mmCIF file of C-alpha atoms in Angstrom:
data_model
loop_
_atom_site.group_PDB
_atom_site.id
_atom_site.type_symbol
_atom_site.label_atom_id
_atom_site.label_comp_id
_atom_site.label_asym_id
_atom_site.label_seq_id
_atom_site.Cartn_x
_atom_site.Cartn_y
_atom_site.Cartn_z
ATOM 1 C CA UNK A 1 137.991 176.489 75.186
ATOM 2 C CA UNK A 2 140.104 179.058 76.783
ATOM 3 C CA UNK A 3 138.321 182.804 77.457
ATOM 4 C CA UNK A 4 140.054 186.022 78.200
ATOM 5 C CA UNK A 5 139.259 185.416 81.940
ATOM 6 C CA UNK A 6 141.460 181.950 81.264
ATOM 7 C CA UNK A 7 144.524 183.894 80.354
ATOM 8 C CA UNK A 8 144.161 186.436 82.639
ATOM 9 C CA UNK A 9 144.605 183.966 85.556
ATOM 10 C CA UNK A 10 147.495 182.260 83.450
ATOM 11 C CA UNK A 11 149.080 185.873 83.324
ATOM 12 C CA UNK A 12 148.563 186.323 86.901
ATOM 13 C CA UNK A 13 150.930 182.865 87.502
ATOM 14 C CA UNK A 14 153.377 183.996 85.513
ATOM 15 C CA UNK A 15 153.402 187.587 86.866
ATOM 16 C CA UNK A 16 154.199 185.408 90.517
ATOM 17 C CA UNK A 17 156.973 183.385 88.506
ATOM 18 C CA UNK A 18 158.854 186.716 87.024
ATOM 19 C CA UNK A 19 158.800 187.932 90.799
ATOM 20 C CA UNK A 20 159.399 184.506 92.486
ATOM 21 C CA UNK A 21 162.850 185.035 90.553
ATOM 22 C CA UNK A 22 163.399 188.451 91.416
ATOM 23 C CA UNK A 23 162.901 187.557 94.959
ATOM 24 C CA UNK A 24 165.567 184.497 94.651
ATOM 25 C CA UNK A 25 163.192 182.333 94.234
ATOM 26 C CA UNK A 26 162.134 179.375 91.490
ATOM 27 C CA UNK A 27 160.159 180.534 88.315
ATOM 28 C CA UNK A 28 157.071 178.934 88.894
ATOM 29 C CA UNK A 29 153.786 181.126 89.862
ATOM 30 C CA UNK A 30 150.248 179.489 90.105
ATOM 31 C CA UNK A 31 147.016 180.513 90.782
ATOM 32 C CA UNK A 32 143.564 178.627 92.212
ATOM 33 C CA UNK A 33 140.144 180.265 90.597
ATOM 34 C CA UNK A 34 136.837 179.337 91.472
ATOM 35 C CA UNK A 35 133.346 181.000 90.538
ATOM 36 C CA UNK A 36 134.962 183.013 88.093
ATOM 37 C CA UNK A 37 137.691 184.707 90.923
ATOM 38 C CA UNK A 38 141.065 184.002 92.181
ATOM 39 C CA UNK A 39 140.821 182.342 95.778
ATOM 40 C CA UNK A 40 144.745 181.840 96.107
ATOM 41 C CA UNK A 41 148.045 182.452 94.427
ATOM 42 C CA UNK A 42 151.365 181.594 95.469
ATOM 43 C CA UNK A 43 155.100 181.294 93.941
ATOM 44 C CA UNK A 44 157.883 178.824 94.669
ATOM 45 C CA UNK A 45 160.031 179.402 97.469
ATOM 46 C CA UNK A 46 161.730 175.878 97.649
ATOM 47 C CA UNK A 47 165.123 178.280 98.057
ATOM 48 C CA UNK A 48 163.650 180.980 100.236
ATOM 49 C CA UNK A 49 162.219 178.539 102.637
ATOM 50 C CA UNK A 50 165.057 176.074 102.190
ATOM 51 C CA UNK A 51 161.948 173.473 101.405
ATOM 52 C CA UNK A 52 161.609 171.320 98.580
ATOM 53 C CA UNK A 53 157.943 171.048 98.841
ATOM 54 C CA UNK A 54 157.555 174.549 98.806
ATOM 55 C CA UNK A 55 156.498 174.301 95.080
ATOM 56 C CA UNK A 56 153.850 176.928 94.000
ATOM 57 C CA UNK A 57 151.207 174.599 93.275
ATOM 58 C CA UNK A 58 151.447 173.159 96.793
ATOM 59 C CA UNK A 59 151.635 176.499 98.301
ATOM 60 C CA UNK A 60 148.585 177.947 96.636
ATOM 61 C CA UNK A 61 146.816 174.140 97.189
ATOM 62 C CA UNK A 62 147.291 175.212 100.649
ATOM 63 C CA UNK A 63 146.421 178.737 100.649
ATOM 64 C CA UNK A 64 143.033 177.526 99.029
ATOM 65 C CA UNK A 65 142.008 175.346 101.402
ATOM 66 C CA UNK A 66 142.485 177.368 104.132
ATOM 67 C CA UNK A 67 140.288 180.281 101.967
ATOM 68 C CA UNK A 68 137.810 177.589 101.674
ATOM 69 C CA UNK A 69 137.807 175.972 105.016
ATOM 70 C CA UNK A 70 138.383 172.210 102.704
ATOM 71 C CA UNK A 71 140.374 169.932 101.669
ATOM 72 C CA UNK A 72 138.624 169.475 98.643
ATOM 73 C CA UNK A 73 138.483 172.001 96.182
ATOM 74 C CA UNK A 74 136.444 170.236 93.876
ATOM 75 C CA UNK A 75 134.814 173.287 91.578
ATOM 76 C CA UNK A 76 138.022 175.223 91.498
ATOM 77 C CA UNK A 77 140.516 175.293 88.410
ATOM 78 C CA UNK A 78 144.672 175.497 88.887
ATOM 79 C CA UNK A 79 146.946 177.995 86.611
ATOM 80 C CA UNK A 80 150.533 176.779 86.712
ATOM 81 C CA UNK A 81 153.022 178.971 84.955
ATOM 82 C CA UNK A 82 154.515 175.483 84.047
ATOM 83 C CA UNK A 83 152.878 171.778 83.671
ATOM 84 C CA UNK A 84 153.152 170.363 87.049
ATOM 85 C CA UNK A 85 156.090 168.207 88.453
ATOM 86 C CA UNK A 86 155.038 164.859 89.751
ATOM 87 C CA UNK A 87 154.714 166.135 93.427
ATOM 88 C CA UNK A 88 152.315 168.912 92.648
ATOM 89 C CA UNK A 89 150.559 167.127 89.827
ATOM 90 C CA UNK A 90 149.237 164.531 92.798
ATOM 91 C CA UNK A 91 148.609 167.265 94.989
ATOM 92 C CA UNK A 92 146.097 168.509 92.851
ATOM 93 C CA UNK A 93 144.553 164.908 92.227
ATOM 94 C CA UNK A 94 144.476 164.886 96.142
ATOM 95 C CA UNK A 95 142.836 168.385 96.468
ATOM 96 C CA UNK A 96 140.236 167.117 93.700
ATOM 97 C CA UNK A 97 141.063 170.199 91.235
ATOM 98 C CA UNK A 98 138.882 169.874 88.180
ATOM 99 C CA UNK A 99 141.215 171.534 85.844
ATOM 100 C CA UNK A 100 144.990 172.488 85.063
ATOM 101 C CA UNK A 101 145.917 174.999 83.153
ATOM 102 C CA UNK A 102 149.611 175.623 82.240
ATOM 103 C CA UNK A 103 151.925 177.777 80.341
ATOM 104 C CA UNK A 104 155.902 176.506 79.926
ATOM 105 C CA UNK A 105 156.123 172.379 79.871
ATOM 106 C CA UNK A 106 158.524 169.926 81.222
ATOM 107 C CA UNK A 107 160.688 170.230 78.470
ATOM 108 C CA UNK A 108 160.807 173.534 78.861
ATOM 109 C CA UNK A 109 161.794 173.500 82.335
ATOM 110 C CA UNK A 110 164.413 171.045 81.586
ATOM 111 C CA UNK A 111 166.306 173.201 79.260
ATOM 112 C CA UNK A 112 166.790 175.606 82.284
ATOM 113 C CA UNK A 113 168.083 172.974 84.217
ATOM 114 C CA UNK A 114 164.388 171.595 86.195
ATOM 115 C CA UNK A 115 164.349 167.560 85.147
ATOM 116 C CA UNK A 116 161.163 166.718 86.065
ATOM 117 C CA UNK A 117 161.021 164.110 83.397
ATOM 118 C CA UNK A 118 163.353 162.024 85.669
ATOM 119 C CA UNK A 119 160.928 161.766 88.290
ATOM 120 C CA UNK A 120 157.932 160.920 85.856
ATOM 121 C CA UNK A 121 160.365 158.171 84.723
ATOM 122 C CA UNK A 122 160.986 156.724 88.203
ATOM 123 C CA UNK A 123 157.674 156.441 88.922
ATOM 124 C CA UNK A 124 157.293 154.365 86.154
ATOM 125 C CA UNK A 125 159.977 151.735 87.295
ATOM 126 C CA UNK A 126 159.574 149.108 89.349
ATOM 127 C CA UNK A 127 160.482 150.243 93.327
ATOM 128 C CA UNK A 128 163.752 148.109 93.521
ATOM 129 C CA UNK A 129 164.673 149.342 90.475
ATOM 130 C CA UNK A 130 164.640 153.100 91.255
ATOM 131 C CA UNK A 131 167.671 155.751 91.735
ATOM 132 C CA UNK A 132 166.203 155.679 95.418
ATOM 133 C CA UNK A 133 165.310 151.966 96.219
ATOM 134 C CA UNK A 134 162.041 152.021 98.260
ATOM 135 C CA UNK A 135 162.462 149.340 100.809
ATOM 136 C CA UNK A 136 159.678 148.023 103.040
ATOM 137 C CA UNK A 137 160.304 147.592 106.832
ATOM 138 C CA UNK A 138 157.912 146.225 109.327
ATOM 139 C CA UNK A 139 154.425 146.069 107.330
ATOM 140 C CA UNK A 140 152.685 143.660 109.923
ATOM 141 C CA UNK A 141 153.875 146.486 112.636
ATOM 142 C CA UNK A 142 152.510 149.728 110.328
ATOM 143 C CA UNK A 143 149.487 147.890 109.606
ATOM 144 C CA UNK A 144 148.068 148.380 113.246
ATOM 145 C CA UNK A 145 147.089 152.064 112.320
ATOM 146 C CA UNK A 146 145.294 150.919 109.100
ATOM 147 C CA UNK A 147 143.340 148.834 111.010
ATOM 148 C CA UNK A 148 142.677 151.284 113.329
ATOM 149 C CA UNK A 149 141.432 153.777 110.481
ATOM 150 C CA UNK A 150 139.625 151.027 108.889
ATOM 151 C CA UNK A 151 137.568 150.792 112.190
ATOM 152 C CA UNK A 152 137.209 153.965 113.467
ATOM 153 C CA UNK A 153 133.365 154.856 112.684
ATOM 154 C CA UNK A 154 133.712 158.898 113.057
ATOM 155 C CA UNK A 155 136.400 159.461 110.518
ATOM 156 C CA UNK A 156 136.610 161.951 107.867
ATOM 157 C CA UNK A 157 137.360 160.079 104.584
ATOM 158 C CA UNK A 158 139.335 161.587 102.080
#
């Protein structure tokens, strides 16, 4: 169920889009809510920051946490003036988001030239059989810091 509070924060990410364009940046605004207020908002500025994980779901993932002194922002709910691409849609599984709203989709985004669908398709293929082969080097070496997480008592799991 969607409330008038809902699409206000869904306005407020694509109010950051229409700017993030006239700025020379990507159309893409988002916002993080929690307790019924707005604890971050970011746009993308992937060309402005000549970063391609400056995505505005990552950015305001970021800006949140640092708001809320966490990593986990279990509690809080995402606006995304478009459905997330593959790299921000596990960003928010990582940050533990417990909703995601969106306006435009990935079909929309690839009509204006965004082909997210391509990625959501690799990740579906088998690793050798990707655009970009993944390739593993040295496992028994990389291992040694997995075993050293494994054992270390005073970690902070994530």
């Amino acid at each position: 169920m969607t409330t008038e509070q809902n699409k206000e924060y869904m306005r407020e990410a694509i109010r950051l889009a229409s700017e993030s364009v006239e700025r020379g940046g990507g159309p893409f605004g988002a916002v993080i809510a929690k307790d019924g207020k707005i604890i971050a908002r970011a746009s993308n500025s992937v060309t402005l920051e000549n970063d391609p994980t400056a995505h505005a779901e990552v950015a305001c993932i970021r800006e949140a946490c640092r708001a809320l002194g966490t990593i986990d922002l279990s509690g809080c709910e995402i606006y995304s003036s478009c459905e997330p691409c593959p790299m921000c849609l596990g960003a928010i599984y990582w940050a533990h988001i417990d909703r995601i709203y969106y306006a435009n989709d990935r079909k929309d985004a690839a009509e204006i030239g965004f082909d997210d669908d391509f990625i959501y398709e690799e990740i579906g293929k088998k690793p050798e059989d990707r655009r970009t082969p993944l390739l593993p080097l040295l496992r028994d070496e990389g291992l040694k810091s997995f075993r050293l997480w494994s054992e270390k008592e005073d970690k902070t799991e994530y």
